[in-house]
Coordinates of C-alpha atoms in Angstrom, one line a residue:
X188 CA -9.5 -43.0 -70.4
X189 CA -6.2 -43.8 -73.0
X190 CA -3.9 -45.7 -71.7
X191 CA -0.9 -43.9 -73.3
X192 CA -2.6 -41.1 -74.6
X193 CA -0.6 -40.2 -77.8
X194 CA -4.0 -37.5 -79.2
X195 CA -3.2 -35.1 -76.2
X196 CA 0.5 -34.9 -76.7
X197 CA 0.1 -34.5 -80.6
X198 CA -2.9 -31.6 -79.6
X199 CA -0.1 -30.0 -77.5
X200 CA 2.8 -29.6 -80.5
X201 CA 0.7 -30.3 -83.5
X202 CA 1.8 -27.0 -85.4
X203 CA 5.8 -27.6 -84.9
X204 CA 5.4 -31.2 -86.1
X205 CA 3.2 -30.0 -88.9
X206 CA 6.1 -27.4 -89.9
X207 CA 8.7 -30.2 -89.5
X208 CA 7.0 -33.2 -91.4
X209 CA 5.8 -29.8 -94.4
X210 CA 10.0 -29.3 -94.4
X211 CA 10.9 -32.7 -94.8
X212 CA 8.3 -33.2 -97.9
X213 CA 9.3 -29.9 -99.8
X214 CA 13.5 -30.9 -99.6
X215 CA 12.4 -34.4 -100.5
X216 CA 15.3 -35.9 -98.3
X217 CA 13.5 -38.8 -97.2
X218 CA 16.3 -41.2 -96.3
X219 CA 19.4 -39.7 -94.3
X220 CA 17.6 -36.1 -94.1
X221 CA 19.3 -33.3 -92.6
X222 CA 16.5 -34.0 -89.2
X223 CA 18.5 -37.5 -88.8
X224 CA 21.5 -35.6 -88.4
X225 CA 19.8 -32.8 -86.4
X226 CA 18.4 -35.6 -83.8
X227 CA 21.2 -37.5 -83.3
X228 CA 23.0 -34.2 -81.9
X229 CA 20.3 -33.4 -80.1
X230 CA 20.1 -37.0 -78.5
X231 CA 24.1 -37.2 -77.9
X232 CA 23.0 -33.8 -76.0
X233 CA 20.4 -34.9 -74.4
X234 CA 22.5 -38.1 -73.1
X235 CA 26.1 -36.8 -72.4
X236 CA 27.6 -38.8 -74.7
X237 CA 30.1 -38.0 -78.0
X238 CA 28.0 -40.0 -80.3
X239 CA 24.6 -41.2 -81.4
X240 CA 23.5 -43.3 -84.0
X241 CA 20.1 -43.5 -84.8
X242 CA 18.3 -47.2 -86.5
X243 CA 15.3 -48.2 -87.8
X244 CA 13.9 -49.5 -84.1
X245 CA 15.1 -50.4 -81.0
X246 CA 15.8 -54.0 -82.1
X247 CA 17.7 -53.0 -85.0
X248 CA 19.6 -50.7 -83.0
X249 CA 20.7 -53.7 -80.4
X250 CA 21.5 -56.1 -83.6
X251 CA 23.9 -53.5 -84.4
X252 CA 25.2 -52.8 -81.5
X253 CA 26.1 -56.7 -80.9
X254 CA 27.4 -56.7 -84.5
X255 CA 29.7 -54.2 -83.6
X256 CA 31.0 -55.8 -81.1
X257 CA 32.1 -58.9 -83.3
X258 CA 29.0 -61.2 -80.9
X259 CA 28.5 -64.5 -83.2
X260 CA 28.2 -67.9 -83.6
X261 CA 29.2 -69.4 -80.3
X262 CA 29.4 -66.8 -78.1
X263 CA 27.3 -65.9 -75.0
X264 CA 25.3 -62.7 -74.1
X265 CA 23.8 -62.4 -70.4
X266 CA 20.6 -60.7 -70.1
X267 CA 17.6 -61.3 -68.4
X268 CA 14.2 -63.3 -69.1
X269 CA 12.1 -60.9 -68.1
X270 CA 12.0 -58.0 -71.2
X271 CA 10.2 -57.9 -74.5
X272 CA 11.8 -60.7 -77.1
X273 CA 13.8 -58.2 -78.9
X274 CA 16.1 -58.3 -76.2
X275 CA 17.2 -62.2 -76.5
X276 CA 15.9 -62.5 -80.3
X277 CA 19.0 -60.4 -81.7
X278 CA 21.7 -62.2 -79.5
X279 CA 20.0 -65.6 -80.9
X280 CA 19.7 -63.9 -84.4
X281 CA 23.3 -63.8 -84.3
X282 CA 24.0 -67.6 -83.5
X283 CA 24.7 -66.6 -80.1
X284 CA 23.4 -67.6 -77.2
X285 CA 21.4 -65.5 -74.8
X286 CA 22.1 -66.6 -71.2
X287 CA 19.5 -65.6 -68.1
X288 CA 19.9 -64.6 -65.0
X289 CA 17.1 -63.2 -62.6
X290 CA 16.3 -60.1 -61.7
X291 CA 16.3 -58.2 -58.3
X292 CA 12.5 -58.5 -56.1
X293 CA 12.8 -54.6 -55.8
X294 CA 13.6 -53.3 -59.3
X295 CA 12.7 -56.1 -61.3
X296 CA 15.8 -55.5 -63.3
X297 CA 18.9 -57.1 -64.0
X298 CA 20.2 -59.0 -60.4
X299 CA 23.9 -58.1 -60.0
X300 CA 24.3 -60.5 -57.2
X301 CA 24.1 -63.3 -59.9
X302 CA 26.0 -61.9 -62.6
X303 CA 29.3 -63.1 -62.1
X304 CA 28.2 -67.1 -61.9
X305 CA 26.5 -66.9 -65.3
X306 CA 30.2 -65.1 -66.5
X307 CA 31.9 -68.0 -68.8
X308 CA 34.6 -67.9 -71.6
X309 CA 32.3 -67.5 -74.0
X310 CA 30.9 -64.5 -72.5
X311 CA 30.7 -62.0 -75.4
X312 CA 28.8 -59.5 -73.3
X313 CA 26.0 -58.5 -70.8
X314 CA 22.8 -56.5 -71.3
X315 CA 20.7 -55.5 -68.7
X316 CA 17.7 -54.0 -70.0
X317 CA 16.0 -51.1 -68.0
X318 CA 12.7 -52.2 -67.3
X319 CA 9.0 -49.8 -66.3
X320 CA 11.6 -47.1 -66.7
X321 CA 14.2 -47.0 -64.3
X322 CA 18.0 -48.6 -65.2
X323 CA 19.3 -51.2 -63.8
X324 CA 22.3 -51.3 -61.1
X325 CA 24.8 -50.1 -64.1
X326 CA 27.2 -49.2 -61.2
X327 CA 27.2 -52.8 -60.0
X328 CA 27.5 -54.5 -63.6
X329 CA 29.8 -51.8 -65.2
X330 CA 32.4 -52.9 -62.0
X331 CA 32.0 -57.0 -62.5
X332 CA 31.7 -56.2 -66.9
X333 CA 35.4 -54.5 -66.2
X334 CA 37.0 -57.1 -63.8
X335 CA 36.3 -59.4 -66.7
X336 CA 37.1 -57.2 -69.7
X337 CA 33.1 -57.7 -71.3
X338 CA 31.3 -55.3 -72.6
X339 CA 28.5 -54.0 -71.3
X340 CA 25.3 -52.5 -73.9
X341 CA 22.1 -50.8 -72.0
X342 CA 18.6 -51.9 -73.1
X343 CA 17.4 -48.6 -72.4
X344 CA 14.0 -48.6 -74.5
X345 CA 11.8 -48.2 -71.4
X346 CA 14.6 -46.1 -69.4
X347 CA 15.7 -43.3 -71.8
X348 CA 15.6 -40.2 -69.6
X349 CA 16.3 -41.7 -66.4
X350 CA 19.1 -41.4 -64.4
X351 CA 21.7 -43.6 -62.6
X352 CA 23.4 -41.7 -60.0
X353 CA 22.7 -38.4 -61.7
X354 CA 24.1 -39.9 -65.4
X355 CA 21.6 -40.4 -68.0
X356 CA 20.1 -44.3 -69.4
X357 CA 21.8 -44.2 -72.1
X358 CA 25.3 -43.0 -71.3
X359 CA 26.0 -45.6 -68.4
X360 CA 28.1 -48.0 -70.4
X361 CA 29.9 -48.8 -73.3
X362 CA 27.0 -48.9 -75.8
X363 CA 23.2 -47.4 -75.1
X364 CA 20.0 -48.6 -76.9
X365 CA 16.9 -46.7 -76.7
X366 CA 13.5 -47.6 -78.5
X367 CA 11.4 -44.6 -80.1
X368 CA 8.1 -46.8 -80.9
X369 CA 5.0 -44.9 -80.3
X370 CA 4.0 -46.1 -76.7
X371 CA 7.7 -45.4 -75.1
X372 CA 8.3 -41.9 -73.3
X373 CA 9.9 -41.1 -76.1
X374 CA 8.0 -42.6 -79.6
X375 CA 7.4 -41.6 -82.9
X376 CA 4.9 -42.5 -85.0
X377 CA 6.3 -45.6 -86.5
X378 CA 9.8 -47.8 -85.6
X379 CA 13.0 -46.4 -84.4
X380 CA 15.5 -46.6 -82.3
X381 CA 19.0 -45.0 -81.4
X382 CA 22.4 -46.0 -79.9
X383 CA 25.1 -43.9 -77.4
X384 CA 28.6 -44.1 -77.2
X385 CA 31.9 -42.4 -76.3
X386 CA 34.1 -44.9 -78.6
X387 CA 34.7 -43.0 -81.4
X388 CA 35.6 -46.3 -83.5
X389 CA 32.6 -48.2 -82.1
X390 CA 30.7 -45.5 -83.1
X391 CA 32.0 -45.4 -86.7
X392 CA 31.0 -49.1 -87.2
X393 CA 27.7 -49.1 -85.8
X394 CA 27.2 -46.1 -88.3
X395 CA 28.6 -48.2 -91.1
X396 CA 26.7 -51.4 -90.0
X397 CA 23.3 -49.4 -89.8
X398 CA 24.0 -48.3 -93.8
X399 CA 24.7 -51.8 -94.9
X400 CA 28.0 -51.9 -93.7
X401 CA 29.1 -48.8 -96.1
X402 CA 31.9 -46.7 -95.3
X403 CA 31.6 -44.4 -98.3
X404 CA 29.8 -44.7 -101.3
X405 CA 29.9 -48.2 -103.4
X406 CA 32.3 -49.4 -100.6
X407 CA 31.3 -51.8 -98.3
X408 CA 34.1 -53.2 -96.3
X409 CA 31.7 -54.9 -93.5
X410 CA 28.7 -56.5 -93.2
X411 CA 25.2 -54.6 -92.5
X412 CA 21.9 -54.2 -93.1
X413 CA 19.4 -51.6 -93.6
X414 CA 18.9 -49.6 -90.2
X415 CA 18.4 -46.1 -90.9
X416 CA 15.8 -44.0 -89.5
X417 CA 13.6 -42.3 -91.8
X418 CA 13.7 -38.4 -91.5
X419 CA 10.2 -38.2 -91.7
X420 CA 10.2 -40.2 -87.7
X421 CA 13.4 -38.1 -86.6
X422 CA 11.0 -34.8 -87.6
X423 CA 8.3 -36.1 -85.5
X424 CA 10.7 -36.8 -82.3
X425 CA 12.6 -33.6 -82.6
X426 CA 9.4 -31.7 -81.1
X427 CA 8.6 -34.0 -79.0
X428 CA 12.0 -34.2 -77.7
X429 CA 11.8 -30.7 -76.3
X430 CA 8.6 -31.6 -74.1
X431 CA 10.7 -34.5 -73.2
X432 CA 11.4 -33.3 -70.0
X433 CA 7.8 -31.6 -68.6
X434 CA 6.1 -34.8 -69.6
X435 CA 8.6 -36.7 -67.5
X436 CA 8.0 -34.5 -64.6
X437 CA 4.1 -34.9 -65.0
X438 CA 4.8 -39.1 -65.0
X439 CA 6.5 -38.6 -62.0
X440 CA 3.4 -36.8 -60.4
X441 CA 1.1 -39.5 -61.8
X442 CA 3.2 -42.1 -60.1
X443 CA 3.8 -40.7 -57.0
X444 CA -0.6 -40.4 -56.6
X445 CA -0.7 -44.1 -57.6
X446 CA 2.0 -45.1 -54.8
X447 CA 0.4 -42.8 -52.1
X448 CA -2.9 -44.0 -52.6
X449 CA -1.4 -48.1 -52.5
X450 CA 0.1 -47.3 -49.9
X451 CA -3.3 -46.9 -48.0
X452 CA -4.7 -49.5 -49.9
X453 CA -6.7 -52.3 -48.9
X454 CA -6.0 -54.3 -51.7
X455 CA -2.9 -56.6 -51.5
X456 CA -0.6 -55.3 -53.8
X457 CA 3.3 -54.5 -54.0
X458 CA 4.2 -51.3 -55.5
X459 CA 7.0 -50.4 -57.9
X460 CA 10.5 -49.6 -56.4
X461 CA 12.7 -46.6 -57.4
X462 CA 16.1 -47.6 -56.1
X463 CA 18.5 -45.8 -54.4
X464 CA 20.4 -43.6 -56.7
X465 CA 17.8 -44.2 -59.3
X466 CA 15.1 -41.8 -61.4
X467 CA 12.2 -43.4 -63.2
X468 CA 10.5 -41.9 -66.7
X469 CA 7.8 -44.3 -66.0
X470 CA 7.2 -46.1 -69.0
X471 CA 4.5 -48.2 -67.2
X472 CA 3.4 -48.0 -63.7
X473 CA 3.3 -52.1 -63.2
X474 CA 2.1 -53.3 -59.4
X475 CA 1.8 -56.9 -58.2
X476 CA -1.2 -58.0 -57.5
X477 CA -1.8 -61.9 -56.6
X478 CA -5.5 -61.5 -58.2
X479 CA -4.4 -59.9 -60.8
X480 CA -7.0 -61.0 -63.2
X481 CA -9.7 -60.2 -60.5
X482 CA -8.4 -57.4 -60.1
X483 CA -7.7 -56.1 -64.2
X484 CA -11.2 -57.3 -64.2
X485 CA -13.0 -54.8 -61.4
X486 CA -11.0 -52.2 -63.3
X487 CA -12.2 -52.9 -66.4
X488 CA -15.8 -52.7 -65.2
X489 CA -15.1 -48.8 -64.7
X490 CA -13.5 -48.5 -67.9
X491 CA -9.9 -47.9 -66.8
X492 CA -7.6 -50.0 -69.1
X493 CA -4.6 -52.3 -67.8
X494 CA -2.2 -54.2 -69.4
X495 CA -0.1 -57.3 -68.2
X496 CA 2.9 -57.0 -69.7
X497 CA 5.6 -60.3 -70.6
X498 CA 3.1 -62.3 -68.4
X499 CA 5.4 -65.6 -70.7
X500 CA 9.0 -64.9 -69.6
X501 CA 11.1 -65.1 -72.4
X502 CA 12.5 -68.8 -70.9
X503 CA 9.2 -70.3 -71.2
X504 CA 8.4 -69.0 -74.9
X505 CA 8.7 -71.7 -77.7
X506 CA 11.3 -70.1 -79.7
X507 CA 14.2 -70.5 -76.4
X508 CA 12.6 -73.9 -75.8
X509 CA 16.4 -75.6 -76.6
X510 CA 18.2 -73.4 -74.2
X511 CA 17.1 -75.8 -71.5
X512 CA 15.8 -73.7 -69.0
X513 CA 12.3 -74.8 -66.9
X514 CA 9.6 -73.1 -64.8
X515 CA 11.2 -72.2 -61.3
X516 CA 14.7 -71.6 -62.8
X517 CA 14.2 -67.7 -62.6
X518 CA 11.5 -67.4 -59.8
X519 CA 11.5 -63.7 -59.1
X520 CA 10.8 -63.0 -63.4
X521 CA 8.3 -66.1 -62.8
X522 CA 6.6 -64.1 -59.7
X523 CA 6.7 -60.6 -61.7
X524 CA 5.1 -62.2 -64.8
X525 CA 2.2 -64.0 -63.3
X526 CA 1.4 -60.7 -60.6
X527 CA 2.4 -57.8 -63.3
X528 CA -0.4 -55.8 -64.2
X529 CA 0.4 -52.0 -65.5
X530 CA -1.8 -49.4 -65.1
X531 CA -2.6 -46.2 -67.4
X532 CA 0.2 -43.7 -67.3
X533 CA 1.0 -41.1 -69.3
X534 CA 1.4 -37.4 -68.7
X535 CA -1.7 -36.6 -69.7
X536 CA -3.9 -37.9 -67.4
X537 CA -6.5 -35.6 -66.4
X538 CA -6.9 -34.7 -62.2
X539 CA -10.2 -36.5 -62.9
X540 CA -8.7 -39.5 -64.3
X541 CA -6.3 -39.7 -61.5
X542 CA -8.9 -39.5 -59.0
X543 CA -10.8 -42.6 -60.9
X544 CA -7.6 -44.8 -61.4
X545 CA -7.0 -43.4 -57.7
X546 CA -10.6 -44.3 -56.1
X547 CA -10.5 -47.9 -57.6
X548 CA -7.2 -49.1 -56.0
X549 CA -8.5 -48.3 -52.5

């Protein structure tokens, strides 16, 4: 049984990404190909949004979305501790601080409720980061981001296809930043990574920033680095963008087996919460489980794989060690960390596989 079973979804459009990946070697266009172009409409589609700009990866395409907004020494970026490191490493990257707050017991996402408190003069900006693949409250952030003029950019690498009151992950704020490595819903076969916005002149700069800060050839009037995409990754996703849909629908049946069958469960577990006015794409399917190495364990004696993901929130790694913050500052991330274990999920999980995953949680 794969985990995220990338062999079945190549199987399924093999021959368009073989036509695709033969085009982009015979024009030779390797960097800044016509397929970047051709995704980035697509995505901006896709969203509802006027612009997308896609990056090398996901964390690229946050650095450059916290460069565009002028985030540097000094300044302060809210976010949460429990993500992946990319998250907090490009607001440190910057000489700015990243500043935690916890996240809600239901969604495990960013807590609104405790937004405004961490809100100081130094607040540059807030990113909530949409974790297992539903987005945070946007609604609630997006209202206390405005009363106090910040802006606000979406981590949406797990989330991008999810909704938020029938708007797309990615088009809920000023900035969106979605992830295309391999294992997210929607990967390529190597980095990358894309952002959304409406601001036309935002948009512009995180273009420039992402092409070394070059507004036209041999002129360079910012700072940048080198972000692109290849076109040989934006070939690969443009197929698998137009399964993009189907395989969310068949996460959504994979999930909603895993949550009946906990929910008649013996075992002591808490399942995963789609809010109210929420979708999920189901990046993981992550339960708590207070055994949860007992319980990764009787899995793994029937050969069904789990993973515990950011099981060291990102206060209690070494590198945030002088930000000051101790265990039991953040107890709900602590709680989620320790119980997290994720289960297979992808869309291609057989009835049969289902039925084992199934017949080992009861």
């Amino acid at each position: 049984m794969e985990f995220i079973d990338l062999k079945a979804q190549q199987a399924r459009i093999k021959p368009e990404i073989d036509r695709r990946i033969a085009t982009v070697l015979e024009h030779g266009r390797y960097i800044m190909g016509p397929e970047v172009g051709e995704l980035e409409q697509h995505l901006a589609e896709y969203v509802g949004v006027d612009y997308c700009i896609s990056a090398a990866s996901g964390t690229d395409s946050l650095l450059i979305a916290l460069m565009a907004l002028g985030v540097g020494y000094g300044d302060e970026v809210i976010t949460v501790p429990y993500t992946w490191i990319s998250t907090a490493e490009v607001i440190s990257l910057l000489g700015a601080k990243p500043v935690f707050i916890d996240i809600e017991n239901d969604s495990w996402n960013m807590d609104p409720n405790l937004l405004e408190a961490a809100i100081t003069d130094r607040t540059k900006a807030i990113m909530p980061v949409g974790i297992y693949g539903q987005t945070a409250d946007m609604t609630a952030i997006n209202e206390i981001a405005d009363r106090h003029g910040l802006p606000v950019i979406e981590d949406g690498a797990q989330s991008f296809g999810a909704t938020h009151h029938g708007k797309k992950s990615c088009a809920l704020s000023l900035v969106g930043s979605t992830s295309f490595f391999p294992s997210k819903p929607l990967g390529g076969y190597g980095d990358g990574g894309a952002l959304f916005t409406n601001d036309e002149e935002l948009a512009k700069k995180m273009g420039q920033i992402r092409l070394h800060g070059q507004e036209k050839k041999h002129h360079h009037p910012i700072l940048g680095l080198n972000g692109r995409l290849d076109t040989l990754q934006a070939a690969i996703i443009l197929p698998k963008l137009g399964i993009f849909d189907d395989e969310i629908k068949k996460r959504q049946r994979v999930a909603k087996r895993y949550i009946d069958t906990l929910s008649n469960s013996s075992q002591e577990v808490t399942v995963p919460c789609v809010t109210e006015g929420n979708t999920s794409v189901w990046a993981q399917f992550t339960i708590l489980s207070p055994d949860r190495d007992a319980f990764a364990a009787r899995l793994g004696e029937r050969n069904i794989p789990t993973v515990s993901y950011y099981s060291v929130p990102l206060h209690l790694q070494p590198v945030f060690a002088g930000l000051g913050y101790k265990l039991g500052d953040f107890p709900v991330s602590e709680l989620v960390a320790k119980q997290g274990l994720s289960l297979p999920m992808n869309p291609y999980l057989s009835e049969t596989e289902i039925d084992q995953v199934c017949d080992s949680l009861t």
